[in-house]
Amino acid sequence: MELPSGFGLLGRVVFGIRRPRQPILGTELAGEVEAVGSEVTTFKAGDRVFAFPGSRMGCYVEYRCIPATGPVAMKPANLSYEQAAALCFGGSTMLDFFRRGALRSGERVLVNGASGAVGTAAVQLAKHFGAHVTGVCSAANLELVRSIGADQVIDYTKDDFSTSRQTYDVIVDAAGTAPFSRSGRVLSNGGRLLLVLASLTDLLKAPLVGITNTRKVIAGPAAERLEYVHQLGQLATEGKFTPVVDRCYPFEEVRAAHRYVDSGRKRGSVVIRSPKGPVSKFAITSEVHHRLLAPTTVRVREDM
């Protein structure tokens, strides 16, 4: 497992010293309800749903029990199971960061790493909230980032946004390459730098930035909220947020899928289809840093 600089030892403590603390990975899922508890009234067998257990993981399975009051919602009818399986990680992350960053309509937002799962969510959600969005990515992904709503795009292999005269109210660093030491010079007065991916050093420095100037650095893990799951489902239903899925792999090629994710070349999410059931219903998405997602058959209970 690759972690940002400085998190090696801490990552071992959290995820397991010699072996994974949670042997079944996967943070998201989508699929069909197989059975419900006797007191469940919000779901029924046959419902098509998606869910976000998040850091508890355990979604890399064919069957999963989820409390009816947990982070589970009806799958948007206009999304495939693969898309629904990729709905929450990037979307929930950016809903939380934009909330903490108090994003306002009309502000200028730059997204560094705009073609990944978090970056594509950041572009779409920032546009939904009324921002002017600039996406930073490689030349190969410029058209993708434009197609999901970016007003402007920057090819980082040719231009360095941090040396331009343009300033931004909010900068989202989803790539881990735009700390305050680099981005601060193009943050406007009162601007906020959202460090979605950061080294331990930059994370520890974040609270100190606001003490010495009017700009702010917001960092740390994104909160996992039930309301985000429902909000993302509604936005997807309205066509305002559509997860980007790069590739689909059969379950037997899960290692190949991980290797592709680790290559850093993926766009949006990578989906792995479940070994059983119709292809249109079951999928597993691999997300960067081994945040996995497993659309599958779901058993909903009221007593979890």
PDB file of C-alpha atoms in Angstrom:
ATOM      1  CA  MET A   1       0.000   0.000   0.000  1.00  0.00           C
ATOM      2  CA  GLU A   2       1.378   3.377  -1.043  1.00  0.00           C
ATOM      3  CA  LEU A   3       0.805   6.212   1.408  1.00  0.00           C
ATOM      4  CA  PRO A   4       1.742   9.907   1.297  1.00  0.00           C
ATOM      5  CA  SER A   5       5.173  10.852   2.617  1.00  0.00           C
ATOM      6  CA  GLY A   6       5.474  10.524   6.389  1.00  0.00           C
ATOM      7  CA  PHE A   7       2.498   8.199   6.842  1.00  0.00           C
ATOM      8  CA  GLY A   8       4.364   4.900   6.564  1.00  0.00           C
ATOM      9  CA  LEU A   9       4.521   4.021  10.283  1.00  0.00           C
ATOM     10  CA  LEU A  10       1.126   5.542  11.062  1.00  0.00           C
ATOM     11  CA  GLY A  11      -0.383   3.616   8.168  1.00  0.00           C
ATOM     12  CA  ARG A  12       0.971   0.376   9.597  1.00  0.00           C
ATOM     13  CA  VAL A  13      -0.622   1.125  12.950  1.00  0.00           C
ATOM     14  CA  VAL A  14      -3.978   1.959  11.373  1.00  0.00           C
ATOM     15  CA  PHE A  15      -4.143  -0.716   8.698  1.00  0.00           C
ATOM     16  CA  GLY A  16      -2.123  -3.500  10.335  1.00  0.00           C
ATOM     17  CA  ILE A  17       1.492  -4.103  11.355  1.00  0.00           C
ATOM     18  CA  ARG A  18       2.226  -7.388   9.584  1.00  0.00           C
ATOM     19  CA  ARG A  19      -1.037  -8.042   7.766  1.00  0.00           C
ATOM     20  CA  PRO A  20      -4.219  -6.081   7.029  1.00  0.00           C
ATOM     21  CA  ARG A  21      -6.213  -5.339  10.177  1.00  0.00           C
ATOM     22  CA  GLN A  22      -9.358  -5.621   8.045  1.00  0.00           C
ATOM     23  CA  PRO A  23      -8.762  -8.615   5.753  1.00  0.00           C
ATOM     24  CA  ILE A  24     -11.733  -7.778   3.529  1.00  0.00           C
ATOM     25  CA  LEU A  25     -11.132  -4.461   1.808  1.00  0.00           C
ATOM     26  CA  GLY A  26     -13.584  -2.267  -0.058  1.00  0.00           C
ATOM     27  CA  THR A  27     -15.258   0.950   1.023  1.00  0.00           C
ATOM     28  CA  GLU A  28     -18.230   1.229  -1.368  1.00  0.00           C
ATOM     29  CA  LEU A  29     -20.796  -1.014  -2.986  1.00  0.00           C
ATOM     30  CA  ALA A  30     -23.816  -1.135  -5.249  1.00  0.00           C
ATOM     31  CA  GLY A  31     -26.176  -3.953  -6.020  1.00  0.00           C
ATOM     32  CA  GLU A  32     -29.524  -5.555  -5.304  1.00  0.00           C
ATOM     33  CA  VAL A  33     -31.214  -6.183  -1.962  1.00  0.00           C
ATOM     34  CA  GLU A  34     -31.676  -9.919  -1.419  1.00  0.00           C
ATOM     35  CA  ALA A  35     -33.433  -9.853   1.955  1.00  0.00           C
ATOM     36  CA  VAL A  36     -34.508  -7.446   4.714  1.00  0.00           C
ATOM     37  CA  GLY A  37     -35.175  -7.783   8.439  1.00  0.00           C
ATOM     38  CA  SER A  38     -38.744  -8.095   9.717  1.00  0.00           C
ATOM     39  CA  GLU A  39     -38.850  -4.463  10.928  1.00  0.00           C
ATOM     40  CA  VAL A  40     -37.266  -2.855   7.866  1.00  0.00           C
ATOM     41  CA  THR A  41     -39.708  -0.612   5.995  1.00  0.00           C
ATOM     42  CA  THR A  42     -37.381   1.539   3.903  1.00  0.00           C
ATOM     43  CA  PHE A  43     -36.075  -1.251   1.655  1.00  0.00           C
ATOM     44  CA  LYS A  44     -37.433  -4.427   0.131  1.00  0.00           C
ATOM     45  CA  ALA A  45     -36.004  -7.412  -1.721  1.00  0.00           C
ATOM     46  CA  GLY A  46     -35.153  -6.491  -5.279  1.00  0.00           C
ATOM     47  CA  ASP A  47     -34.334  -2.841  -4.557  1.00  0.00           C
ATOM     48  CA  ARG A  48     -31.299  -1.576  -6.397  1.00  0.00           C
ATOM     49  CA  VAL A  49     -29.044   0.280  -3.995  1.00  0.00           C
ATOM     50  CA  PHE A  50     -25.612   1.769  -3.432  1.00  0.00           C
ATOM     51  CA  ALA A  51     -23.813   2.271  -0.119  1.00  0.00           C
ATOM     52  CA  PHE A  52     -20.689   3.706   1.457  1.00  0.00           C
ATOM     53  CA  PRO A  53     -19.407   1.810   4.538  1.00  0.00           C
ATOM     54  CA  GLY A  54     -16.239   3.860   4.142  1.00  0.00           C
ATOM     55  CA  SER A  55     -13.321   3.243   6.499  1.00  0.00           C
ATOM     56  CA  ARG A  56     -15.045   0.196   7.979  1.00  0.00           C
ATOM     57  CA  MET A  57     -14.470  -1.471   4.606  1.00  0.00           C
ATOM     58  CA  GLY A  58     -15.561  -5.104   4.133  1.00  0.00           C
ATOM     59  CA  CYS A  59     -17.180  -4.554   0.724  1.00  0.00           C
ATOM     60  CA  TYR A  60     -14.920  -6.762  -1.363  1.00  0.00           C
ATOM     61  CA  VAL A  61     -17.486  -9.550  -1.187  1.00  0.00           C
ATOM     62  CA  GLU A  62     -20.467 -11.098  -2.942  1.00  0.00           C
ATOM     63  CA  TYR A  63     -22.791 -10.495   0.023  1.00  0.00           C
ATOM     64  CA  ARG A  64     -22.850  -7.685   2.558  1.00  0.00           C
ATOM     65  CA  CYS A  65     -25.138  -6.954   5.541  1.00  0.00           C
ATOM     66  CA  ILE A  66     -25.913  -3.250   6.038  1.00  0.00           C
ATOM     67  CA  PRO A  67     -28.140  -1.581   8.654  1.00  0.00           C
ATOM     68  CA  ALA A  68     -31.241   0.010   7.156  1.00  0.00           C
ATOM     69  CA  THR A  69     -30.314   3.286   8.873  1.00  0.00           C
ATOM     70  CA  GLY A  70     -26.750   3.140   7.564  1.00  0.00           C
ATOM     71  CA  PRO A  71     -25.131   4.849   4.562  1.00  0.00           C
ATOM     72  CA  VAL A  72     -27.269   3.122   1.923  1.00  0.00           C
ATOM     73  CA  ALA A  73     -29.671   4.618  -0.627  1.00  0.00           C
ATOM     74  CA  MET A  74     -31.600   3.731  -3.766  1.00  0.00           C
ATOM     75  CA  LYS A  75     -29.440   3.567  -6.888  1.00  0.00           C
ATOM     76  CA  PRO A  76     -30.136   6.372  -9.365  1.00  0.00           C
ATOM     77  CA  ALA A  77     -32.021   4.830 -12.275  1.00  0.00           C
ATOM     78  CA  ASN A  78     -29.863   6.676 -14.805  1.00  0.00           C
ATOM     79  CA  LEU A  79     -26.622   5.117 -13.516  1.00  0.00           C
ATOM     80  CA  SER A  80     -25.285   1.652 -14.268  1.00  0.00           C
ATOM     81  CA  TYR A  81     -24.206  -0.530 -11.355  1.00  0.00           C
ATOM     82  CA  GLU A  82     -20.607   0.233 -12.270  1.00  0.00           C
ATOM     83  CA  GLN A  83     -21.229   3.973 -12.120  1.00  0.00           C
ATOM     84  CA  ALA A  84     -23.212   3.725  -8.889  1.00  0.00           C
ATOM     85  CA  ALA A  85     -20.360   1.716  -7.420  1.00  0.00           C
ATOM     86  CA  ALA A  86     -18.048   4.636  -8.156  1.00  0.00           C
ATOM     87  CA  LEU A  87     -20.388   7.306  -6.799  1.00  0.00           C
ATOM     88  CA  CYS A  88     -19.375   7.874  -3.191  1.00  0.00           C
ATOM     89  CA  PHE A  89     -15.638   7.932  -2.593  1.00  0.00           C
ATOM     90  CA  GLY A  90     -14.690  10.908  -4.731  1.00  0.00           C
ATOM     91  CA  GLY A  91     -18.076  12.570  -4.348  1.00  0.00           C
ATOM     92  CA  SER A  92     -18.248  12.257  -0.563  1.00  0.00           C
ATOM     93  CA  THR A  93     -14.666  13.414  -0.204  1.00  0.00           C
ATOM     94  CA  MET A  94     -15.301  16.593  -2.151  1.00  0.00           C
ATOM     95  CA  LEU A  95     -18.671  17.368  -0.563  1.00  0.00           C
ATOM     96  CA  ASP A  96     -16.887  17.342   2.783  1.00  0.00           C
ATOM     97  CA  PHE A  97     -13.905  19.424   1.660  1.00  0.00           C
ATOM     98  CA  PHE A  98     -16.121  21.996  -0.078  1.00  0.00           C
ATOM     99  CA  ARG A  99     -18.229  22.235   3.063  1.00  0.00           C
ATOM    100  CA  ARG A 100     -15.166  22.763   5.250  1.00  0.00           C
ATOM    101  CA  GLY A 101     -13.784  25.215   2.696  1.00  0.00           C
ATOM    102  CA  ALA A 102     -17.083  27.145   2.540  1.00  0.00           C
ATOM    103  CA  LEU A 103     -17.156  27.191  -1.273  1.00  0.00           C
ATOM    104  CA  ARG A 104     -19.365  29.974  -2.626  1.00  0.00           C
ATOM    105  CA  SER A 105     -21.024  30.539  -5.969  1.00  0.00           C
ATOM    106  CA  GLY A 106     -18.948  32.708  -8.286  1.00  0.00           C
ATOM    107  CA  GLU A 107     -15.589  31.781  -6.780  1.00  0.00           C
ATOM    108  CA  ARG A 108     -12.665  30.635  -8.903  1.00  0.00           C
ATOM    109  CA  VAL A 109     -11.627  27.048  -8.178  1.00  0.00           C
ATOM    110  CA  LEU A 110      -8.530  25.224  -9.430  1.00  0.00           C
ATOM    111  CA  VAL A 111      -8.444  21.420  -9.233  1.00  0.00           C
ATOM    112  CA  ASN A 112      -4.958  19.903  -9.321  1.00  0.00           C
ATOM    113  CA  GLY A 113      -5.252  16.270 -10.387  1.00  0.00           C
ATOM    114  CA  ALA A 114      -8.575  16.856 -12.134  1.00  0.00           C
ATOM    115  CA  SER A 115      -8.788  13.507 -13.950  1.00  0.00           C
ATOM    116  CA  GLY A 116      -8.783  11.082 -10.991  1.00  0.00           C
ATOM    117  CA  ALA A 117     -11.752   9.833  -8.973  1.00  0.00           C
ATOM    118  CA  VAL A 118     -11.564  12.750  -6.532  1.00  0.00           C
ATOM    119  CA  GLY A 119     -10.570  15.290  -9.189  1.00  0.00           C
ATOM    120  CA  THR A 120     -13.447  14.488 -11.559  1.00  0.00           C
ATOM    121  CA  ALA A 121     -15.838  14.737  -8.601  1.00  0.00           C
ATOM    122  CA  ALA A 122     -14.288  18.077  -7.586  1.00  0.00           C
ATOM    123  CA  VAL A 123     -14.758  19.550 -11.058  1.00  0.00           C
ATOM    124  CA  GLN A 124     -18.408  18.499 -11.340  1.00  0.00           C
ATOM    125  CA  LEU A 125     -19.411  19.453  -7.798  1.00  0.00           C
ATOM    126  CA  ALA A 126     -17.651  22.819  -7.946  1.00  0.00           C
ATOM    127  CA  LYS A 127     -19.577  23.595 -11.145  1.00  0.00           C
ATOM    128  CA  HIS A 128     -22.795  22.498  -9.458  1.00  0.00           C
ATOM    129  CA  PHE A 129     -22.099  24.945  -6.631  1.00  0.00           C
ATOM    130  CA  GLY A 130     -21.664  27.775  -9.134  1.00  0.00           C
ATOM    131  CA  ALA A 131     -17.866  28.092  -9.272  1.00  0.00           C
ATOM    132  CA  HIS A 132     -15.628  28.898 -12.242  1.00  0.00           C
ATOM    133  CA  VAL A 133     -13.440  25.800 -12.539  1.00  0.00           C
ATOM    134  CA  THR A 134      -9.937  25.275 -13.883  1.00  0.00           C
ATOM    135  CA  GLY A 135      -8.686  21.686 -14.118  1.00  0.00           C
ATOM    136  CA  VAL A 136      -5.021  20.683 -14.078  1.00  0.00           C
ATOM    137  CA  CYS A 137      -4.123  17.351 -15.669  1.00  0.00           C
ATOM    138  CA  SER A 138      -2.003  15.770 -18.405  1.00  0.00           C
ATOM    139  CA  ALA A 139      -2.537  16.440 -22.106  1.00  0.00           C
ATOM    140  CA  ALA A 140      -4.193  13.035 -22.540  1.00  0.00           C
ATOM    141  CA  ASN A 141      -6.967  13.989 -20.107  1.00  0.00           C
ATOM    142  CA  LEU A 142      -7.686  17.574 -21.141  1.00  0.00           C
ATOM    143  CA  GLU A 143     -10.780  16.683 -23.191  1.00  0.00           C
ATOM    144  CA  LEU A 144     -12.167  14.489 -20.401  1.00  0.00           C
ATOM    145  CA  VAL A 145     -11.866  17.309 -17.885  1.00  0.00           C
ATOM    146  CA  ARG A 146     -13.485  19.770 -20.304  1.00  0.00           C
ATOM    147  CA  SER A 147     -16.321  17.320 -20.965  1.00  0.00           C
ATOM    148  CA  ILE A 148     -17.290  17.148 -17.283  1.00  0.00           C
ATOM    149  CA  GLY A 149     -17.595  20.901 -16.964  1.00  0.00           C
ATOM    150  CA  ALA A 150     -14.213  22.577 -16.485  1.00  0.00           C
ATOM    151  CA  ASP A 151     -14.227  26.148 -17.804  1.00  0.00           C
ATOM    152  CA  GLN A 152     -10.480  26.066 -18.376  1.00  0.00           C
ATOM    153  CA  VAL A 153      -7.846  23.323 -18.447  1.00  0.00           C
ATOM    154  CA  ILE A 154      -4.087  23.393 -17.885  1.00  0.00           C
ATOM    155  CA  ASP A 155      -1.654  20.782 -19.152  1.00  0.00           C
ATOM    156  CA  TYR A 156       0.769  20.487 -16.240  1.00  0.00           C
ATOM    157  CA  THR A 157       3.513  19.165 -18.532  1.00  0.00           C
ATOM    158  CA  LYS A 158       3.536  22.519 -20.361  1.00  0.00           C
ATOM    159  CA  ASP A 159       2.346  25.133 -17.887  1.00  0.00           C
ATOM    160  CA  ASP A 160       2.783  25.592 -14.137  1.00  0.00           C
ATOM    161  CA  PHE A 161      -0.347  27.118 -12.619  1.00  0.00           C
ATOM    162  CA  SER A 162       1.624  28.263  -9.569  1.00  0.00           C
ATOM    163  CA  THR A 163       3.697  30.706 -11.642  1.00  0.00           C
ATOM    164  CA  SER A 164       0.809  32.331 -13.495  1.00  0.00           C
ATOM    165  CA  ARG A 165      -0.744  35.710 -12.699  1.00  0.00           C
ATOM    166  CA  GLN A 166      -4.180  34.167 -12.222  1.00  0.00           C
ATOM    167  CA  THR A 167      -5.299  33.751  -8.630  1.00  0.00           C
ATOM    168  CA  TYR A 168      -7.898  31.383  -7.205  1.00  0.00           C
ATOM    169  CA  ASP A 169     -10.282  31.505  -4.272  1.00  0.00           C
ATOM    170  CA  VAL A 170     -10.078  27.747  -3.740  1.00  0.00           C
ATOM    171  CA  ILE A 171      -7.385  25.286  -4.815  1.00  0.00           C
ATOM    172  CA  VAL A 172      -8.077  21.553  -4.531  1.00  0.00           C
ATOM    173  CA  ASP A 173      -4.966  19.382  -4.429  1.00  0.00           C
ATOM    174  CA  ALA A 174      -6.088  15.863  -5.288  1.00  0.00           C
ATOM    175  CA  ALA A 175      -2.655  14.855  -6.579  1.00  0.00           C
ATOM    176  CA  GLY A 176      -0.431  15.673  -3.603  1.00  0.00           C
ATOM    177  CA  THR A 177       1.787  17.978  -5.654  1.00  0.00           C
ATOM    178  CA  ALA A 178       0.456  21.422  -4.700  1.00  0.00           C
ATOM    179  CA  PRO A 179       1.221  22.149  -1.022  1.00  0.00           C
ATOM    180  CA  PHE A 180       0.919  25.681   0.347  1.00  0.00           C
ATOM    181  CA  SER A 181       4.610  26.336  -0.354  1.00  0.00           C
ATOM    182  CA  ARG A 182       3.737  26.051  -4.044  1.00  0.00           C
ATOM    183  CA  SER A 183       0.067  27.060  -4.204  1.00  0.00           C
ATOM    184  CA  GLY A 184       0.099  29.926  -1.712  1.00  0.00           C
ATOM    185  CA  ARG A 185       1.383  32.435  -4.246  1.00  0.00           C
ATOM    186  CA  VAL A 186      -1.758  32.044  -6.427  1.00  0.00           C
ATOM    187  CA  LEU A 187      -4.298  31.935  -3.594  1.00  0.00           C
ATOM    188  CA  SER A 188      -6.364  35.129  -3.357  1.00  0.00           C
ATOM    189  CA  ASN A 189      -6.842  36.981  -0.086  1.00  0.00           C
ATOM    190  CA  GLY A 190      -9.130  34.804   1.986  1.00  0.00           C
ATOM    191  CA  GLY A 191      -8.364  31.871  -0.308  1.00  0.00           C
ATOM    192  CA  ARG A 192      -8.493  28.255   0.837  1.00  0.00           C
ATOM    193  CA  LEU A 193      -6.190  25.393  -0.119  1.00  0.00           C
ATOM    194  CA  LEU A 194      -7.926  22.017   0.208  1.00  0.00           C
ATOM    195  CA  LEU A 195      -5.270  19.342   0.701  1.00  0.00           C
ATOM    196  CA  VAL A 196      -7.114  16.148  -0.171  1.00  0.00           C
ATOM    197  CA  LEU A 197      -3.780  14.363  -0.554  1.00  0.00           C
ATOM    198  CA  ALA A 198      -0.856  15.653   1.494  1.00  0.00           C
ATOM    199  CA  SER A 199       2.329  14.609   3.250  1.00  0.00           C
ATOM    200  CA  LEU A 200       2.383  14.354   7.029  1.00  0.00           C
ATOM    201  CA  THR A 201       4.546  17.488   7.180  1.00  0.00           C
ATOM    202  CA  ASP A 202       2.048  19.539   5.164  1.00  0.00           C
ATOM    203  CA  LEU A 203      -0.820  18.167   7.235  1.00  0.00           C
ATOM    204  CA  LEU A 204       0.836  19.297  10.467  1.00  0.00           C
ATOM    205  CA  LYS A 205       1.638  22.731   9.034  1.00  0.00           C
ATOM    206  CA  ALA A 206      -1.935  23.349   7.844  1.00  0.00           C
ATOM    207  CA  PRO A 207      -3.302  24.942  11.065  1.00  0.00           C
ATOM    208  CA  LEU A 208      -0.388  27.384  11.196  1.00  0.00           C
ATOM    209  CA  VAL A 209      -1.011  29.017   7.831  1.00  0.00           C
ATOM    210  CA  GLY A 210      -4.079  30.984   8.901  1.00  0.00           C
ATOM    211  CA  ILE A 211      -2.231  32.438  11.889  1.00  0.00           C
ATOM    212  CA  THR A 212       0.142  34.460   9.745  1.00  0.00           C
ATOM    213  CA  ASN A 213      -2.073  35.527   6.794  1.00  0.00           C
ATOM    214  CA  THR A 214      -5.642  35.686   5.474  1.00  0.00           C
ATOM    215  CA  ARG A 215      -5.427  32.418   3.593  1.00  0.00           C
ATOM    216  CA  LYS A 216      -6.251  29.015   5.018  1.00  0.00           C
ATOM    217  CA  VAL A 217      -5.169  25.416   4.489  1.00  0.00           C
ATOM    218  CA  ILE A 218      -7.768  22.713   5.091  1.00  0.00           C
ATOM    219  CA  ALA A 219      -6.472  19.167   5.426  1.00  0.00           C
ATOM    220  CA  GLY A 220      -7.154  15.876   7.159  1.00  0.00           C
ATOM    221  CA  PRO A 221      -9.489  12.943   6.434  1.00  0.00           C
ATOM    222  CA  ALA A 222     -12.879  13.662   4.917  1.00  0.00           C
ATOM    223  CA  ALA A 223     -15.854  12.945   7.161  1.00  0.00           C
ATOM    224  CA  GLU A 224     -18.159  10.090   6.153  1.00  0.00           C
ATOM    225  CA  ARG A 225     -21.746  11.327   6.468  1.00  0.00           C
ATOM    226  CA  LEU A 226     -25.040   9.639   5.656  1.00  0.00           C
ATOM    227  CA  GLU A 227     -26.306  12.896   4.171  1.00  0.00           C
ATOM    228  CA  TYR A 228     -23.530  12.837   1.571  1.00  0.00           C
ATOM    229  CA  VAL A 229     -24.719   9.440   0.291  1.00  0.00           C
ATOM    230  CA  HIS A 230     -28.247  10.747  -0.206  1.00  0.00           C
ATOM    231  CA  GLN A 231     -27.053  14.055  -1.655  1.00  0.00           C
ATOM    232  CA  LEU A 232     -24.867  12.300  -4.230  1.00  0.00           C
ATOM    233  CA  GLY A 233     -27.720  10.011  -5.208  1.00  0.00           C
ATOM    234  CA  GLN A 234     -29.968  13.028  -5.776  1.00  0.00           C
ATOM    235  CA  LEU A 235     -27.327  14.908  -7.766  1.00  0.00           C
ATOM    236  CA  ALA A 236     -26.739  11.834  -9.942  1.00  0.00           C
ATOM    237  CA  THR A 237     -30.480  11.427 -10.512  1.00  0.00           C
ATOM    238  CA  GLU A 238     -30.675  15.058 -11.636  1.00  0.00           C
ATOM    239  CA  GLY A 239     -27.726  14.567 -14.003  1.00  0.00           C
ATOM    240  CA  LYS A 240     -25.538  16.995 -12.076  1.00  0.00           C
ATOM    241  CA  PHE A 241     -22.896  14.457 -11.057  1.00  0.00           C
ATOM    242  CA  THR A 242     -21.837  11.374 -13.012  1.00  0.00           C
ATOM    243  CA  PRO A 243     -18.908   9.248 -11.783  1.00  0.00           C
ATOM    244  CA  VAL A 244     -16.186   8.685 -14.358  1.00  0.00           C
ATOM    245  CA  VAL A 245     -15.334   4.998 -14.881  1.00  0.00           C
ATOM    246  CA  ASP A 246     -12.078   4.285 -16.710  1.00  0.00           C
ATOM    247  CA  ARG A 247     -11.912   0.487 -17.089  1.00  0.00           C
ATOM    248  CA  CYS A 248     -13.824  -2.627 -16.063  1.00  0.00           C
ATOM    249  CA  TYR A 249     -11.974  -5.819 -15.111  1.00  0.00           C
ATOM    250  CA  PRO A 250     -13.329  -9.304 -14.355  1.00  0.00           C
ATOM    251  CA  PHE A 251     -12.888 -10.361 -10.722  1.00  0.00           C
ATOM    252  CA  GLU A 252     -10.176 -12.844 -11.711  1.00  0.00           C
ATOM    253  CA  GLU A 253      -8.009  -9.923 -12.855  1.00  0.00           C
ATOM    254  CA  VAL A 254      -8.188  -7.939  -9.616  1.00  0.00           C
ATOM    255  CA  ARG A 255      -4.393  -7.843  -9.355  1.00  0.00           C
ATOM    256  CA  ALA A 256      -4.121  -6.370 -12.821  1.00  0.00           C
ATOM    257  CA  ALA A 257      -6.687  -3.761 -11.849  1.00  0.00           C
ATOM    258  CA  HIS A 258      -4.647  -2.816  -8.775  1.00  0.00           C
ATOM    259  CA  ARG A 259      -1.508  -2.567 -10.847  1.00  0.00           C
ATOM    260  CA  TYR A 260      -3.278  -0.232 -13.242  1.00  0.00           C
ATOM    261  CA  VAL A 261      -4.528   1.949 -10.382  1.00  0.00           C
ATOM    262  CA  ASP A 262      -1.042   2.038  -8.863  1.00  0.00           C
ATOM    263  CA  SER A 263       0.407   3.122 -12.214  1.00  0.00           C
ATOM    264  CA  GLY A 264      -1.145   6.555 -11.697  1.00  0.00           C
ATOM    265  CA  ARG A 265      -2.580   6.586 -15.233  1.00  0.00           C
ATOM    266  CA  LYS A 266      -6.224   5.864 -14.482  1.00  0.00           C
ATOM    267  CA  ARG A 267      -9.005   8.346 -15.166  1.00  0.00           C
ATOM    268  CA  GLY A 268     -11.794   8.381 -12.620  1.00  0.00           C
ATOM    269  CA  SER A 269     -12.382   4.919 -11.132  1.00  0.00           C
ATOM    270  CA  VAL A 270     -11.516   1.352 -12.094  1.00  0.00           C
ATOM    271  CA  VAL A 271     -14.306  -1.222 -11.823  1.00  0.00           C
ATOM    272  CA  ILE A 272     -14.017  -4.943 -11.197  1.00  0.00           C
ATOM    273  CA  ARG A 273     -17.079  -7.021 -11.949  1.00  0.00           C
ATOM    274  CA  SER A 274     -18.299  -9.560  -9.421  1.00  0.00           C
ATOM    275  CA  PRO A 275     -17.634 -13.230 -10.307  1.00  0.00           C
ATOM    276  CA  LYS A 276     -21.368 -14.073 -10.110  1.00  0.00           C
ATOM    277  CA  GLY A 277     -24.565 -12.514 -11.347  1.00  0.00           C
ATOM    278  CA  PRO A 278     -25.429 -10.450 -14.445  1.00  0.00           C
ATOM    279  CA  VAL A 279     -22.668  -8.142 -15.565  1.00  0.00           C
ATOM    280  CA  SER A 280     -25.052  -5.173 -15.391  1.00  0.00           C
ATOM    281  CA  LYS A 281     -25.710  -5.736 -11.683  1.00  0.00           C
ATOM    282  CA  PHE A 282     -22.437  -6.574  -9.998  1.00  0.00           C
ATOM    283  CA  ALA A 283     -19.135  -4.716  -9.957  1.00  0.00           C
ATOM    284  CA  ILE A 284     -16.135  -3.889  -7.750  1.00  0.00           C
ATOM    285  CA  THR A 285     -14.244  -0.621  -8.135  1.00  0.00           C
ATOM    286  CA  SER A 286     -10.592  -0.225  -7.074  1.00  0.00           C
ATOM    287  CA  GLU A 287      -9.701   3.222  -5.821  1.00  0.00           C
ATOM    288  CA  VAL A 288      -6.333   4.794  -5.220  1.00  0.00           C
ATOM    289  CA  HIS A 289      -4.674   3.846  -1.921  1.00  0.00           C
ATOM    290  CA  HIS A 290      -6.665   0.616  -1.939  1.00  0.00           C
ATOM    291  CA  ARG A 291      -9.995   2.224  -1.202  1.00  0.00           C
ATOM    292  CA  LEU A 292     -12.073  -0.443  -2.867  1.00  0.00           C
ATOM    293  CA  LEU A 293     -15.679  -0.539  -3.880  1.00  0.00           C
ATOM    294  CA  ALA A 294     -17.772  -3.657  -4.392  1.00  0.00           C
ATOM    295  CA  PRO A 295     -21.214  -3.460  -5.951  1.00  0.00           C
ATOM    296  CA  THR A 296     -22.840  -6.752  -4.990  1.00  0.00           C
ATOM    297  CA  THR A 297     -25.940  -8.387  -3.599  1.00  0.00           C
ATOM    298  CA  VAL A 298     -26.909  -6.629  -0.362  1.00  0.00           C
ATOM    299  CA  ARG A 299     -28.734  -7.907   2.701  1.00  0.00           C
ATOM    300  CA  VAL A 300     -30.256  -5.066   4.688  1.00  0.00           C
ATOM    301  CA  ARG A 301     -30.990  -5.614   8.377  1.00  0.00           C
ATOM    302  CA  GLU A 302     -32.473  -3.402  11.056  1.00  0.00           C
ATOM    303  CA  ASP A 303     -30.380  -4.705  13.953  1.00  0.00           C
ATOM    304  CA  MET A 304     -26.815  -4.074  12.822  1.00  0.00           C
TER     305      MET A 304
END
